[in-house]
CSV table of C-alpha atoms in Angstrom, one decimal:
chain,number,residue,atom,x,y,z
A,2,MET,CA,-10.1,-12.0,-8.4
A,3,VAL,CA,-12.0,-14.8,-6.4
A,4,TRP,CA,-9.2,-16.8,-5.0
A,5,TYR,CA,-8.9,-14.3,-2.6
A,6,LEU,CA,-11.7,-15.1,-0.7
A,7,PHE,CA,-10.5,-17.8,0.2
A,8,PRO,CA,-7.9,-17.2,2.5
A,9,VAL,CA,-9.2,-13.4,3.4
A,10,ALA,CA,-12.1,-15.3,4.3
A,11,ALA,CA,-9.7,-17.2,6.6
A,12,ALA,CA,-7.7,-14.8,7.6
A,13,VAL,CA,-10.7,-12.3,8.8
A,14,SER,CA,-12.1,-15.4,10.6
A,15,LEU,CA,-9.2,-15.7,12.8
A,16,VAL,CA,-8.8,-12.7,13.6
A,17,TRP,CA,-12.0,-11.9,14.2
A,18,ASN,CA,-12.1,-14.7,17.0
A,19,ALA,CA,-8.6,-13.6,18.3
A,20,THR,CA,-10.4,-10.1,19.1
A,21,ARG,CA,-13.6,-11.9,21.4
A,22,TYR,CA,-11.5,-15.2,23.2
A,23,GLU,CA,-8.6,-15.9,24.0
A,24,SER,CA,-8.3,-19.6,24.8
A,25,THR,CA,-7.0,-21.1,21.5
A,26,ALA,CA,-9.5,-23.6,21.5
A,27,VAL,CA,-12.3,-21.9,21.4
A,28,ILE,CA,-10.7,-19.2,19.0
A,29,ILE,CA,-9.7,-22.0,16.0
A,30,ARG,CA,-13.4,-23.3,16.2
A,31,LYS,CA,-15.3,-20.7,16.5
A,32,ALA,CA,-13.0,-19.5,12.9
A,33,ILE,CA,-13.8,-22.3,11.4
A,34,ARG,CA,-17.0,-22.7,11.9
A,35,LEU,CA,-17.2,-18.1,11.0
A,36,TYR,CA,-15.4,-19.5,7.6
A,37,VAL,CA,-17.9,-22.2,7.0
A,38,GLN,CA,-20.8,-19.8,7.4
A,39,THR,CA,-18.8,-16.7,5.0
A,40,LEU,CA,-18.0,-19.4,2.7
A,41,LEU,CA,-21.7,-20.6,2.4
A,42,PHE,CA,-23.5,-17.0,1.9
A,43,MET,CA,-20.6,-16.2,-0.2
A,44,ALA,CA,-22.6,-19.2,-2.3
A,45,VAL,CA,-25.4,-18.9,-1.4
A,46,ILE,CA,-24.7,-15.0,-2.7
A,47,LEU,CA,-23.5,-16.9,-6.1
A,48,GLY,CA,-26.2,-19.2,-6.9
A,49,VAL,CA,-28.5,-16.3,-6.4
A,50,LEU,CA,-26.5,-14.0,-8.9
A,51,MET,CA,-26.4,-16.6,-11.3
A,52,PHE,CA,-30.4,-17.6,-11.7
A,53,PHE,CA,-31.0,-14.0,-12.0
A,54,SER,CA,-28.6,-13.6,-15.2
A,55,TRP,CA,-29.4,-17.0,-16.5
A,56,ARG,CA,-29.5,-16.2,-20.1
A,57,LEU,CA,-28.8,-12.5,-19.3
B,25,MET,CA,-13.2,-6.9,29.3
B,26,SER,CA,-10.1,-8.5,31.8
B,27,ASP,CA,-10.0,-11.5,33.1
B,28,PRO,CA,-7.0,-11.6,35.2
B,29,ARG,CA,-5.7,-15.7,33.5
B,30,ILE,CA,-4.5,-12.5,30.8
B,31,PRO,CA,-1.6,-10.2,30.5
B,32,LEU,CA,-1.9,-7.1,30.5
B,33,LYS,CA,0.7,-5.6,31.8
B,34,ASN,CA,1.3,-2.0,30.6
B,35,ARG,CA,-2.0,-1.7,28.4
B,36,PHE,CA,-1.3,1.5,26.5
B,37,LEU,CA,2.3,0.3,25.8
B,38,ALA,CA,1.0,-2.6,24.1
B,39,ALA,CA,-2.2,-0.7,22.8
B,40,PHE,CA,0.6,1.1,20.6
B,41,LEU,CA,2.9,-1.4,20.2
B,42,ALA,CA,-0.4,-3.4,18.6
B,43,PHE,CA,-1.2,-0.2,16.9
B,44,LEU,CA,2.8,0.0,15.1
B,45,CYS,CA,2.6,-4.0,14.6
B,46,PRO,CA,0.2,-5.9,14.3
B,47,GLY,CA,0.5,-8.4,17.1
B,48,ALA,CA,3.2,-6.3,18.4
B,49,GLY,CA,0.8,-5.2,21.9
B,50,HIS,CA,0.1,-9.2,22.2
B,51,PHE,CA,3.4,-10.9,21.7
B,52,TYR,CA,5.2,-7.2,24.2
B,53,GLN,CA,2.5,-9.0,26.8
B,54,GLY,CA,3.2,-12.5,26.3
B,55,ARG,CA,0.4,-13.8,23.8
B,56,ARG,CA,1.8,-15.5,21.9
B,57,VAL,CA,-0.9,-17.9,19.9
B,58,LYS,CA,-2.8,-14.3,19.9
B,59,GLY,CA,0.3,-12.6,19.0
B,60,ALA,CA,0.6,-14.9,16.1
B,61,ILE,CA,-2.7,-14.9,14.1
B,62,PHE,CA,-2.6,-10.9,14.3
B,63,SER,CA,1.3,-10.4,12.3
B,64,VAL,CA,0.2,-13.3,10.4
B,65,CYS,CA,-3.2,-13.0,8.8
B,66,ILE,CA,-3.1,-9.0,9.3
B,67,ILE,CA,0.2,-8.6,7.6
B,68,ALA,CA,-0.2,-10.7,5.5
B,69,LEU,CA,-3.5,-8.3,3.9
B,70,PHE,CA,-2.1,-5.3,3.6
B,71,LEU,CA,1.3,-6.6,2.4
B,72,THR,CA,-0.5,-8.1,-0.6
B,73,GLY,CA,-2.8,-5.1,-1.1
B,74,MET,CA,0.5,-3.0,-1.5
B,75,VAL,CA,2.6,-5.1,-3.8
B,76,MET,CA,-0.5,-5.2,-6.2
B,77,ALA,CA,-0.7,-2.2,-5.6
B,78,ASP,CA,3.1,-1.6,-6.3
B,79,TRP,CA,3.6,0.2,-3.1
B,80,LYS,CA,1.1,2.9,-4.3
B,81,ALA,CA,-2.3,2.0,-2.1
B,82,VAL,CA,-2.1,4.5,1.2
B,83,GLN,CA,-1.9,8.0,0.1
B,84,PRO,CA,-3.2,10.1,2.7
B,85,PRO,CA,-5.4,13.1,2.0
B,86,GLY,CA,-4.4,15.9,0.9
B,87,ARG,CA,-3.5,16.4,-2.5
B,88,PHE,CA,-2.7,20.7,-1.5
B,89,GLY,CA,0.6,22.4,-1.8
B,90,PHE,CA,1.7,24.3,1.4
B,91,ASN,CA,0.3,27.4,-0.1
B,92,GLY,CA,-3.1,26.2,-0.9
B,93,THR,CA,-2.9,25.4,-4.5
B,94,ILE,CA,-4.5,22.3,-6.0
B,95,LEU,CA,-2.3,20.4,-7.7
B,96,HIS,CA,-1.9,19.5,-11.5
B,97,TYR,CA,-2.3,17.2,-13.9
B,98,ASP,CA,1.0,17.8,-16.5
B,99,ASP,CA,-1.3,18.9,-19.1
B,100,GLY,CA,-2.6,22.2,-16.4
B,101,ARG,CA,-5.6,21.2,-15.4
B,102,PRO,CA,-6.7,21.3,-12.1
B,103,ASP,CA,-6.6,17.6,-9.4
B,104,ALA,CA,-10.3,16.0,-9.2
B,105,PRO,CA,-12.2,16.8,-5.8
B,106,GLY,CA,-12.3,13.7,-3.4
B,107,ASN,CA,-10.6,14.8,-0.7
B,108,GLY,CA,-13.3,14.1,1.2
B,109,LEU,CA,-13.5,10.3,-0.1
B,110,ARG,CA,-9.3,10.2,0.0
B,111,THR,CA,-10.5,10.8,4.4
B,112,LEU,CA,-11.9,8.3,4.3
B,113,LYS,CA,-9.6,5.6,2.1
B,114,PHE,CA,-7.5,6.8,4.4
B,115,ALA,CA,-8.4,6.4,8.0
B,116,ALA,CA,-9.3,2.4,7.5
B,117,GLN,CA,-5.4,1.9,6.8
B,118,ALA,CA,-4.6,4.9,9.3
B,119,SER,CA,-4.7,1.9,12.3
B,120,MET,CA,-1.7,0.3,10.6
B,121,GLY,CA,1.0,2.3,12.1
B,122,VAL,CA,3.9,2.3,10.6
B,123,PRO,CA,3.9,2.7,7.3
B,124,ALA,CA,0.8,5.2,7.7
B,125,VAL,CA,3.7,7.7,9.6
B,126,ILE,CA,5.7,7.3,6.7
B,127,SER,CA,3.0,7.7,3.9
B,128,ILE,CA,2.4,11.0,6.9
B,129,VAL,CA,5.8,12.3,6.3
B,130,GLN,CA,6.3,11.5,3.0
B,131,ASN,CA,3.4,13.6,2.0
B,132,GLN,CA,4.0,16.0,4.6
B,133,ARG,CA,8.0,16.3,2.0
B,134,PHE,CA,5.6,15.8,-1.0
B,135,ARG,CA,3.6,18.6,-0.4
B,136,GLY,CA,6.8,20.6,0.9
B,137,GLN,CA,9.0,20.1,-1.9
B,138,VAL,CA,10.9,23.6,-3.1
B,139,ASP,CA,12.4,23.8,-6.9
B,140,LYS,CA,11.3,20.1,-6.8
B,141,TYR,CA,12.0,19.6,-11.2
B,142,GLU,CA,16.1,20.8,-10.5
B,143,LEU,CA,19.1,17.6,-9.8
B,144,LYS,CA,20.8,18.7,-7.2
B,145,ILE,CA,24.7,17.2,-8.5
B,146,SER,CA,27.4,19.3,-8.0
B,147,GLY,CA,29.8,17.3,-9.9
B,148,PRO,CA,29.8,14.7,-13.0
B,149,THR,CA,27.5,11.4,-11.6
B,150,SER,CA,26.0,8.6,-13.4
B,151,TYR,CA,22.1,7.4,-14.1
B,152,PRO,CA,20.9,4.1,-15.7
B,153,PHE,CA,18.3,5.5,-18.3
B,154,SER,CA,16.2,4.0,-20.0
B,155,GLY,CA,13.3,4.9,-22.6
B,156,ALA,CA,13.1,6.6,-26.1
B,157,ALA,CA,15.9,8.6,-28.1
B,158,GLN,CA,14.6,10.2,-31.2
B,159,VAL,CA,18.1,10.8,-33.1
B,160,THR,CA,18.9,13.0,-36.7
B,161,THR,CA,22.3,11.7,-38.1
B,162,GLU,CA,24.3,11.5,-41.4
B,163,SER,CA,22.5,7.8,-42.1
B,164,GLY,CA,18.7,9.2,-41.4
B,165,PHE,CA,16.3,9.9,-39.0
B,166,ARG,CA,16.3,6.8,-36.4
B,167,GLU,CA,13.5,6.1,-33.2
B,168,GLY,CA,13.9,3.7,-31.3
B,169,GLU,CA,14.2,2.5,-27.2
B,170,ALA,CA,17.4,3.2,-25.3
B,171,GLU,CA,19.1,2.3,-23.5
B,172,GLY,CA,22.1,3.1,-21.2
B,173,THR,CA,24.4,5.3,-18.9
B,174,LEU,CA,23.5,9.1,-18.3
B,175,THR,CA,26.4,10.6,-17.0
B,176,LEU,CA,24.9,14.1,-15.8
B,177,GLU,CA,27.2,17.4,-14.5
B,178,PRO,CA,25.7,21.2,-13.8
B,179,ILE,CA,27.1,22.7,-17.4
B,180,GLN,CA,27.3,25.9,-18.8
B,181,GLY,CA,23.9,27.8,-20.5
B,182,ASN,CA,23.8,29.0,-23.7
B,183,LEU,CA,21.6,31.9,-22.5
B,184,GLY,CA,24.9,32.5,-19.1
B,185,GLY,CA,22.7,30.4,-16.9
B,186,THR,CA,23.5,26.8,-15.7
B,187,THR,CA,21.9,24.6,-16.6
B,188,ILE,CA,22.6,20.1,-16.3
B,189,GLY,CA,24.7,18.8,-18.9
B,190,GLY,CA,26.7,15.6,-19.6
B,191,THR,CA,27.0,12.9,-21.9
B,192,PHE,CA,25.1,9.0,-22.8
B,193,VAL,CA,26.9,6.1,-23.4
B,194,GLY,CA,24.1,3.1,-24.9
B,195,THR,CA,22.7,1.7,-27.4
B,196,ILE,CA,20.0,3.4,-29.2
B,197,ASP,CA,17.9,0.4,-31.1
B,198,GLY,CA,20.6,-2.0,-30.7
B,199,THR,CA,22.8,0.1,-31.8
B,200,ALA,CA,25.7,1.5,-29.5
B,201,VAL,CA,26.4,5.1,-29.6
B,202,GLU,CA,27.2,7.9,-27.5
B,203,PHE,CA,26.3,11.8,-26.9
B,204,GLN,CA,26.7,14.7,-25.6
B,205,LEU,CA,24.1,16.3,-23.9
B,206,ARG,CA,22.4,19.6,-23.3
B,207,SER,CA,19.1,20.8,-21.5
B,208,ALA,CA,17.5,18.1,-19.1
B,209,LYS,CA,14.9,18.3,-18.5
B,210,PHE,CA,13.4,16.8,-15.2
B,211,GLY,CA,9.8,15.3,-13.4
B,212,PRO,CA,9.7,16.6,-9.7
B,213,THR,CA,12.0,15.3,-7.8
B,214,LEU,CA,9.6,12.5,-5.6
B,215,GLY,CA,7.1,11.0,-6.3
B,216,ALA,CA,5.7,7.9,-6.2
B,217,ASP,CA,7.0,5.9,-9.1
B,218,SER,CA,10.3,4.5,-9.1
B,219,GLN,CA,11.5,6.4,-12.1
B,220,ARG,CA,12.9,10.0,-12.6
B,221,THR,CA,11.1,11.5,-15.9
B,222,ILE,CA,13.8,13.4,-17.4
B,223,GLU,CA,13.8,15.0,-21.2
B,224,VAL,CA,17.3,15.8,-22.7
B,225,SER,CA,18.9,16.9,-26.2
B,226,LEU,CA,21.3,15.0,-27.5
B,227,LEU,CA,24.8,16.8,-29.6
B,228,ASP,CA,27.4,15.7,-31.8
B,229,SER,CA,30.7,16.1,-32.1
B,230,THR,CA,30.4,19.7,-33.0
B,231,GLU,CA,27.4,20.5,-30.3
B,232,SER,CA,24.8,20.8,-32.9
B,233,PRO,CA,21.5,19.5,-31.9
B,234,VAL,CA,20.7,16.3,-34.1
B,235,GLY,CA,17.4,14.1,-31.5
B,236,SER,CA,16.5,13.4,-28.0
B,237,LEU,CA,16.3,11.7,-24.8
B,238,VAL,CA,12.9,11.1,-23.2
B,239,GLY,CA,13.3,8.7,-20.4
B,240,GLY,CA,13.2,7.5,-16.8
B,241,ILE,CA,16.2,7.9,-14.5
B,242,PRO,CA,16.2,6.0,-10.5
B,243,ARG,CA,15.6,7.8,-8.0
B,244,PRO,CA,16.5,7.6,-4.4
B,245,PHE,CA,14.4,4.9,-2.2
B,246,GLY,CA,13.0,7.2,0.0
B,247,ASN,CA,12.3,9.4,-2.1
B,248,HIS,CA,9.7,7.5,-4.2
B,249,PHE,CA,8.5,5.2,-1.6
B,250,MET,CA,5.3,4.8,-0.4
B,251,MET,CA,4.7,8.7,-1.3
B,252,THR,CA,2.1,10.6,-2.2
B,253,MET,CA,1.3,9.7,-5.9
B,254,SER,CA,0.4,13.0,-8.5
B,255,PRO,CA,-2.8,13.1,-10.2
B,256,ASP,CA,-1.3,11.8,-13.3
B,257,GLU,CA,0.5,8.9,-11.2
B,258,GLU,CA,-2.6,8.2,-10.1
B,259,ASP,CA,-4.7,7.8,-13.8
B,260,ALA,CA,-1.5,5.3,-15.2
B,261,LEU,CA,-1.1,3.0,-11.6
B,262,GLN,CA,-5.5,3.3,-12.6
B,263,ASN,CA,-5.2,1.9,-15.9
B,264,LYS,CA,-2.0,-0.2,-15.3
B,265,LEU,CA,-3.8,-1.9,-12.7
B,266,GLY,CA,-7.7,-1.9,-13.8
B,267,LYS,CA,-10.2,-3.7,-10.9
B,268,ARG,CA,-6.4,-5.1,-9.5
B,269,HIS,CA,-6.5,-1.8,-7.9
B,270,GLU,CA,-9.9,-1.5,-6.5
B,271,LEU,CA,-8.7,-4.9,-5.3
B,272,ALA,CA,-5.9,-3.6,-3.4
B,273,MET,CA,-7.0,-1.8,-1.5
B,274,VAL,CA,-9.7,-3.4,-0.1
B,275,LEU,CA,-7.5,-6.2,1.0
B,276,THR,CA,-5.5,-3.2,2.6
B,277,TRP,CA,-8.8,-1.8,4.3
B,278,ILE,CA,-10.0,-4.8,5.9
B,279,ALA,CA,-5.6,-4.8,7.6
B,280,GLY,CA,-6.3,-1.5,8.7
B,281,LEU,CA,-10.2,-1.8,9.9
B,282,LEU,CA,-9.2,-5.3,11.1
B,283,ASN,CA,-6.3,-4.3,13.6
B,284,VAL,CA,-8.7,-1.8,15.0
B,285,LEU,CA,-10.0,-4.5,16.4
B,286,VAL,CA,-6.6,-6.1,17.5
B,287,ILE,CA,-5.7,-2.4,19.2
B,288,TRP,CA,-8.6,-2.8,21.0
B,289,ASP,CA,-8.0,-6.4,22.3
B,290,ALA,CA,-4.6,-5.4,23.5
B,291,ALA,CA,-5.6,-2.4,25.5
B,292,ASP,CA,-8.9,-3.8,27.3
B,293,GLY,CA,-8.2,-8.1,26.9
B,294,PRO,CA,-10.9,-9.9,24.6
B,295,ALA,CA,-14.7,-8.5,24.0
B,296,TYR,CA,-15.9,-11.7,25.4
B,297,GLY,CA,-13.8,-13.4,27.7
B,298,TYR,CA,-11.5,-15.5,28.0
B,299,GLY,CA,-14.2,-18.7,26.3
B,300,ASP,CA,-15.0,-20.9,28.5
B,301,GLU,CA,-16.6,-18.9,30.6
B,302,GLU,CA,-19.9,-20.0,28.6
B,303,GLU,CA,-18.8,-23.8,29.4
B,304,THR,CA,-18.0,-23.6,32.8
B,305,THR,CA,-21.1,-22.3,33.3
B,306,GLU,CA,-23.1,-24.7,31.2
B,307,THR,CA,-21.0,-27.2,33.6
B,308,ASP,CA,-22.2,-25.8,36.7
B,309,LYS,CA,-26.0,-25.8,35.3
B,310,PRO,CA,-26.7,-29.9,35.1
B,311,ALA,CA,-23.6,-30.3,38.2
B,312,ALA,CA,-26.5,-28.3,40.0
B,313,THR,CA,-29.3,-30.1,39.1
B,314,GLY,CA,-27.2,-33.4,39.0
B,315,GLY,CA,-27.1,-33.5,35.6
B,316,THR,CA,-24.2,-34.4,33.6
B,317,GLU,CA,-24.5,-33.9,30.7
B,318,PRO,CA,-21.7,-32.9,27.8
B,319,LEU,CA,-22.7,-29.0,26.9
B,320,ALA,CA,-23.8,-27.3,24.6
B,321,GLU,CA,-22.0,-24.9,22.8
B,322,THR,CA,-23.4,-21.8,22.7
B,323,SER,CA,-22.7,-18.3,20.7
B,324,LYS,CA,-23.0,-14.6,22.4
B,325,ALA,CA,-21.7,-13.7,18.2
């Protein structure tokens, strides 16, 4: 189920930035940045959870 | 934010179209790229959730009958309270106009059902059947899966009234059989499952009861598509899907909430402007100070 994260994050990033800006180039650029930020954030959260659940 | 380069046309019509279908308002305004982004992303999210939830993800609040009675499980327990939570869930999906309106219409039909356990037919009507059978014949007791065709029609009941009877032609555990039917009992006319439950007695050639069939016959599409679930149907769906049901609901909520932003964008333009304002401003600054450095991107987000 975790694989749903990738398309959902992509869709949310695109729609969010498309409602902020009109220029297609700006939308794409900022959407890619938000997508990467979202995945990094989720990866950090995953790392923290794995750290605290180590050998549980 | 209004920008003369962004053609909003009739903004109220655009917002209404965006409410009905994500991206439709933007296509109407000629903002095709954004229309494509919105329609593809949001409709894909929403449909994924709907398919995962067997097309039962949108459930409007209000499972109470028009006379105020609370819905009950089939075993008589009252439905658990929780209409407030149902309202919140539906609120997140409500900006998806077409499915929201369909589900509200279906909810109104569901709550207003009259004679919901009757099968309204005037003559012999055939239905594909699948379910289970218990039958005792000369060769002994048999129990197993039953598939075949039910031909149902109104007949005279034992006590003088009208009941539903007919014939069953099909197989029980792979063996071809044919039985007369009597005293059919049905599940509700309207329900979220595509199959309407039926329980009917089997008769032998002397019209003596020899067993029963329990299973389902197809509901017409309009009688189950996006229909409000009964408490039993809701429990069954959650048991069947488990955590995938939660994920499906979340996907539809995300789609619905994103469409709020889209409706706003159709009515009032993008929140931060066209997108090149920062670059223009930054370009002007170095030019004014004699600089020609490329722009550093700034973000208001």
